[in-house]
mmCIF file of C-alpha atoms in Angstrom:
data_model
loop_
_atom_site.group_PDB
_atom_site.id
_atom_site.type_symbol
_atom_site.label_atom_id
_atom_site.label_comp_id
_atom_site.label_asym_id
_atom_site.label_seq_id
_atom_site.Cartn_x
_atom_site.Cartn_y
_atom_site.Cartn_z
ATOM 1 C CA MET W 1 -23.900 66.894 76.977
ATOM 2 C CA SER W 2 -26.150 69.869 76.291
ATOM 3 C CA ALA W 3 -24.776 72.836 74.427
ATOM 4 C CA LYS W 4 -23.841 75.856 76.532
ATOM 5 C CA LYS W 5 -26.450 78.580 76.235
ATOM 6 C CA PRO W 6 -25.240 81.903 74.842
ATOM 7 C CA TYR W 7 -24.791 84.681 77.353
ATOM 8 C CA HIS W 8 -27.632 87.167 77.498
ATOM 9 C CA LYS W 9 -28.062 90.308 79.558
ATOM 10 C CA GLU W 10 -30.922 92.735 79.229
ATOM 11 C CA ASN W 11 -29.913 96.177 77.990
ATOM 12 C CA LEU W 12 -26.225 95.271 77.896
ATOM 13 C CA ARG W 13 -25.473 98.080 75.471
ATOM 14 C CA GLN W 14 -26.989 100.653 77.810
ATOM 15 C CA ASP W 15 -25.213 99.126 80.815
ATOM 16 C CA LEU W 16 -21.892 99.399 78.969
ATOM 17 C CA LEU W 17 -22.656 102.937 77.871
ATOM 18 C CA ASP W 18 -23.574 103.988 81.406
ATOM 19 C CA ALA W 19 -20.401 102.392 82.748
ATOM 20 C CA GLY W 20 -18.391 104.115 80.030
ATOM 21 C CA ARG W 21 -19.880 107.490 80.909
ATOM 22 C CA ASP W 22 -19.104 106.953 84.591
ATOM 23 C CA TYR W 23 -15.538 105.936 83.785
ATOM 24 C CA VAL W 24 -14.931 108.969 81.564
ATOM 25 C CA ARG W 25 -16.343 111.346 84.162
ATOM 26 C CA ALA W 26 -14.110 109.880 86.851
ATOM 27 C CA HIS W 27 -10.903 109.087 84.977
ATOM 28 C CA GLY W 28 -11.056 110.467 81.440
ATOM 29 C CA HIS W 29 -11.176 108.446 78.240
ATOM 30 C CA ILE W 30 -7.486 107.562 77.789
ATOM 31 C CA GLY W 31 -7.502 104.405 79.912
ATOM 32 C CA LEU W 32 -10.982 103.266 78.956
ATOM 33 C CA SER W 33 -11.120 99.813 77.367
ATOM 34 C CA ILE W 34 -13.830 97.377 76.449
ATOM 35 C CA ARG W 35 -12.292 94.787 78.762
ATOM 36 C CA THR W 36 -12.472 97.249 81.670
ATOM 37 C CA LEU W 37 -16.157 97.876 81.061
ATOM 38 C CA ALA W 38 -16.872 94.169 80.667
ATOM 39 C CA GLN W 39 -15.431 93.599 84.136
ATOM 40 C CA GLN W 40 -17.423 96.479 85.592
ATOM 41 C CA VAL W 41 -20.780 95.252 84.315
ATOM 42 C CA GLY W 42 -19.978 91.595 84.988
ATOM 43 C CA VAL W 43 -19.910 90.089 81.512
ATOM 44 C CA SER W 44 -17.358 88.099 79.545
ATOM 45 C CA PRO W 45 -14.636 90.074 77.693
ATOM 46 C CA GLY W 46 -16.218 89.182 74.364
ATOM 47 C CA ALA W 47 -19.797 90.160 75.193
ATOM 48 C CA PRO W 48 -19.431 93.934 74.592
ATOM 49 C CA TYR W 49 -18.249 93.362 71.033
ATOM 50 C CA HIS W 50 -21.805 92.456 70.047
ATOM 51 C CA HIS W 51 -22.633 96.135 70.631
ATOM 52 C CA PHE W 52 -19.318 97.966 70.110
ATOM 53 C CA PRO W 53 -17.010 96.485 67.454
ATOM 54 C CA ASP W 54 -13.972 98.316 68.830
ATOM 55 C CA ARG W 55 -12.844 100.871 71.401
ATOM 56 C CA ARG W 56 -13.411 103.793 69.058
ATOM 57 C CA ALA W 57 -17.060 102.825 68.594
ATOM 58 C CA LEU W 58 -17.447 102.750 72.366
ATOM 59 C CA LEU W 59 -15.804 106.162 72.806
ATOM 60 C CA LEU W 60 -17.980 107.582 70.043
ATOM 61 C CA ALA W 61 -21.155 106.334 71.735
ATOM 62 C CA VAL W 62 -20.060 107.897 75.037
ATOM 63 C CA ALA W 63 -19.212 111.201 73.347
ATOM 64 C CA LEU W 64 -22.544 111.286 71.524
ATOM 65 C CA SER W 65 -24.351 110.674 74.804
ATOM 66 C CA GLY W 66 -22.582 113.765 76.116
ATOM 67 C CA HIS W 67 -23.893 115.762 73.178
ATOM 68 C CA ASP W 68 -27.370 114.412 73.899
ATOM 69 C CA ASP W 69 -27.085 115.743 77.442
ATOM 70 C CA LEU W 70 -25.902 119.112 76.185
ATOM 71 C CA THR W 71 -28.699 119.352 73.609
ATOM 72 C CA ALA W 72 -31.341 118.434 76.177
ATOM 73 C CA GLN W 73 -29.972 121.102 78.490
ATOM 74 C CA ALA W 74 -30.036 123.671 75.680
ATOM 75 C CA SER W 75 -33.602 122.799 74.678
ATOM 76 C CA HIS W 76 -34.733 123.216 78.263
ATOM 77 C CA ALA W 77 -33.011 126.610 78.449
ATOM 78 C CA ILE W 78 -34.755 127.824 75.303
ATOM 79 C CA ARG W 79 -38.184 126.830 76.614
ATOM 80 C CA GLU W 80 -37.574 128.701 79.873
ATOM 81 C CA GLN W 81 -36.537 132.045 78.377
ATOM 82 C CA ALA W 82 -38.963 134.342 76.601
ATOM 83 C CA LYS W 83 -36.649 136.814 74.856
ATOM 84 C CA PRO W 84 -34.069 135.839 72.216
ATOM 85 C CA ASP W 85 -31.206 137.621 73.984
ATOM 86 C CA GLN W 86 -32.079 135.787 77.196
ATOM 87 C CA ARG W 87 -32.206 132.475 75.314
ATOM 88 C CA LEU W 88 -28.830 133.126 73.730
ATOM 89 C CA PHE W 89 -27.314 134.041 77.075
ATOM 90 C CA ARG W 90 -28.714 130.856 78.623
ATOM 91 C CA LEU W 91 -27.479 128.666 75.758
ATOM 92 C CA LEU W 92 -23.933 129.946 76.075
ATOM 93 C CA ARG W 93 -23.951 129.960 79.857
ATOM 94 C CA ASP W 94 -25.190 126.375 79.962
ATOM 95 C CA PHE W 95 -22.346 125.366 77.650
ATOM 96 C CA LEU W 96 -19.842 126.865 80.088
ATOM 97 C CA ASP W 97 -21.573 125.105 82.969
ATOM 98 C CA PHE W 98 -21.523 121.773 81.139
ATOM 99 C CA ALA W 99 -17.807 122.071 80.406
ATOM 100 C CA ALA W 100 -17.077 123.007 84.020
ATOM 101 C CA ALA W 101 -19.165 120.181 85.460
ATOM 102 C CA ASN W 102 -17.952 117.559 82.956
ATOM 103 C CA PRO W 103 -14.335 118.439 82.086
ATOM 104 C CA ARG W 104 -13.275 114.919 81.102
ATOM 105 C CA MET W 105 -16.406 114.350 79.028
ATOM 106 C CA PHE W 106 -15.828 117.741 77.405
ATOM 107 C CA VAL W 107 -12.324 116.664 76.361
ATOM 108 C CA LEU W 108 -13.686 113.441 74.815
ATOM 109 C CA MET W 109 -16.363 115.364 72.934
ATOM 110 C CA TYR W 110 -14.130 118.126 71.585
ATOM 111 C CA GLU W 111 -10.427 117.356 72.070
ATOM 112 C CA SER W 112 -9.867 113.604 71.591
ATOM 113 C CA GLU W 113 -8.942 111.154 68.872
ATOM 114 C CA LEU W 114 -12.579 111.385 67.777
ATOM 115 C CA THR W 115 -11.941 114.955 66.600
ATOM 116 C CA GLN W 116 -8.400 114.628 65.231
ATOM 117 C CA PRO W 117 -7.204 114.982 62.537
ATOM 118 C CA VAL W 118 -10.826 115.487 61.477
ATOM 119 C CA VAL W 119 -14.057 115.337 63.442
ATOM 120 C CA ASP W 120 -15.879 112.010 63.276
ATOM 121 C CA PRO W 121 -18.934 112.450 61.000
ATOM 122 C CA ALA W 122 -21.366 111.458 63.759
ATOM 123 C CA LEU W 123 -19.806 113.983 66.136
ATOM 124 C CA ALA W 124 -19.792 116.620 63.420
ATOM 125 C CA LYS W 125 -23.528 116.086 62.964
ATOM 126 C CA ALA W 126 -24.135 116.491 66.706
ATOM 127 C CA GLN W 127 -21.998 119.625 66.806
ATOM 128 C CA ARG W 128 -23.842 121.028 63.814
ATOM 129 C CA ALA W 129 -27.172 120.548 65.593
ATOM 130 C CA GLY W 130 -25.879 122.645 68.467
ATOM 131 C CA PHE W 131 -24.589 125.301 66.102
ATOM 132 C CA ASP W 132 -27.931 125.450 64.290
ATOM 133 C CA LEU W 133 -29.654 126.049 67.622
ATOM 134 C CA VAL W 134 -27.341 128.959 68.411
ATOM 135 C CA ARG W 135 -27.626 130.346 64.879
ATOM 136 C CA ALA W 136 -31.418 130.272 64.960
ATOM 137 C CA THR W 137 -31.392 132.132 68.263
ATOM 138 C CA VAL W 138 -28.984 134.766 66.934
ATOM 139 C CA LEU W 139 -31.289 135.369 63.972
ATOM 140 C CA GLU W 140 -34.121 136.138 66.396
ATOM 141 C CA LEU W 141 -32.172 138.943 68.088
ATOM 142 C CA ASP W 142 -33.479 142.474 67.719
ATOM 143 C CA CYS W 143 -30.414 143.788 65.938
ATOM 144 C CA ALA W 144 -29.532 144.447 62.343
ATOM 145 C CA ILE W 145 -26.637 142.246 61.255
ATOM 146 C CA PRO W 146 -25.189 143.473 57.943
ATOM 147 C CA GLU W 147 -25.377 141.050 55.067
ATOM 148 C CA GLY W 148 -22.366 138.778 54.956
ATOM 149 C CA GLU W 149 -21.387 139.314 58.608
ATOM 150 C CA LEU W 150 -23.548 136.683 60.301
ATOM 151 C CA GLY W 151 -21.014 133.879 59.986
ATOM 152 C CA ALA W 152 -18.110 135.979 61.240
ATOM 153 C CA ARG W 153 -20.065 137.267 64.219
ATOM 154 C CA ILE W 154 -21.245 133.826 65.269
ATOM 155 C CA ALA W 155 -17.728 132.440 64.833
ATOM 156 C CA THR W 156 -16.298 135.243 66.975
ATOM 157 C CA MET W 157 -18.874 134.672 69.685
ATOM 158 C CA TRP W 158 -18.352 130.918 69.659
ATOM 159 C CA SER W 159 -14.572 131.340 69.761
ATOM 160 C CA ALA W 160 -14.905 133.367 72.951
ATOM 161 C CA ILE W 161 -17.142 130.793 74.641
ATOM 162 C CA TYR W 162 -15.356 127.661 73.462
ATOM 163 C CA GLY W 163 -11.924 129.178 74.003
ATOM 164 C CA PHE W 164 -12.730 130.112 77.588
ATOM 165 C CA SER W 165 -14.178 126.641 78.235
ATOM 166 C CA LEU W 166 -11.095 124.939 76.810
ATOM 167 C CA LEU W 167 -8.588 127.152 78.612
ATOM 168 C CA ARG W 168 -10.403 126.640 81.885
ATOM 169 C CA THR W 169 -10.700 122.867 81.380
ATOM 170 C CA ARG W 170 -6.961 122.656 80.659
ATOM 171 C CA GLN W 171 -6.274 124.839 83.699
ATOM 172 C CA MET W 172 -4.542 127.401 81.511
ATOM 173 C CA ILE W 173 -6.381 130.235 83.270
ATOM 174 C CA GLN W 174 -5.019 130.559 86.769
ATOM 175 C CA PRO W 175 -6.291 132.799 89.574
ATOM 176 C CA HIS W 176 -4.574 136.169 89.830
ATOM 177 C CA ASP W 177 -5.467 139.750 90.703
ATOM 178 C CA GLU W 178 -7.994 140.198 87.876
ATOM 179 C CA ILE W 179 -9.399 136.662 87.937
ATOM 180 C CA SER W 180 -9.654 135.305 91.448
ATOM 181 C CA ASP W 181 -11.416 132.119 90.351
ATOM 182 C CA PRO W 182 -11.922 131.036 86.691
ATOM 183 C CA PHE W 183 -14.977 129.028 87.773
ATOM 184 C CA GLU W 184 -16.615 131.934 89.552
ATOM 185 C CA SER W 185 -20.241 132.407 88.473
ATOM 186 C CA THR W 186 -19.922 136.155 88.012
ATOM 187 C CA LEU W 187 -16.939 135.682 85.697
ATOM 188 C CA SER W 188 -18.848 133.179 83.549
ATOM 189 C CA ASP W 189 -21.779 135.597 83.339
ATOM 190 C CA ALA W 190 -19.438 138.394 82.269
ATOM 191 C CA ILE W 191 -17.782 136.207 79.610
ATOM 192 C CA VAL W 192 -21.187 135.291 78.156
ATOM 193 C CA ARG W 193 -22.390 138.898 78.152
ATOM 194 C CA GLN W 194 -19.263 139.962 76.291
ATOM 195 C CA ALA W 195 -19.695 137.102 73.813
ATOM 196 C CA VAL W 196 -23.314 138.074 73.130
ATOM 197 C CA ARG W 197 -22.203 141.666 72.490
ATOM 198 C CA LEU W 198 -19.852 140.369 69.798
ATOM 199 C CA VAL W 199 -22.931 139.383 67.801
ATOM 200 C CA GLN W 200 -24.933 142.523 68.501
ATOM 201 C CA ILE W 201 -22.326 145.215 67.760
#
């Protein structure tokens, strides 16, 4: 009797990653398992472990792919805008748009077991790359930032943008007289303009 040939599937890692991204977008990361993805892509339950040793490794790969999307979006925004203040506005606005369009991915990237009690080193590196992009753009602004205040101003600006994204994702900002729709484009523009002013004051 001939030995059974080992299972092989081209680009299995990418297939699993794509399926994981789709699952997170549709359902969130809580119920995601390697067995679930194996069924979705049509492989044996053990096959994914050649690429992802455990569930955390899978979640990390999905989260990092989200950061790749966000970075690509930011790089495109920078190329399109000529002035530093326009680039900064676009960077922050695109972050809000990403969080609004990908709320479950946003939670995995910023508010999951991958970030608690400390941020996974790979995620921290990806987040740092995004911060460096924002910082470099702030330094190009035509405004005099007093020595020693750069960090505080960037942190204040980022707190406004990230805080709004998180509150909106968690549905903690509800429509009322002043805010008819938290996802309204004009409101997002106003939030970003206010955040940019926090750096320029």
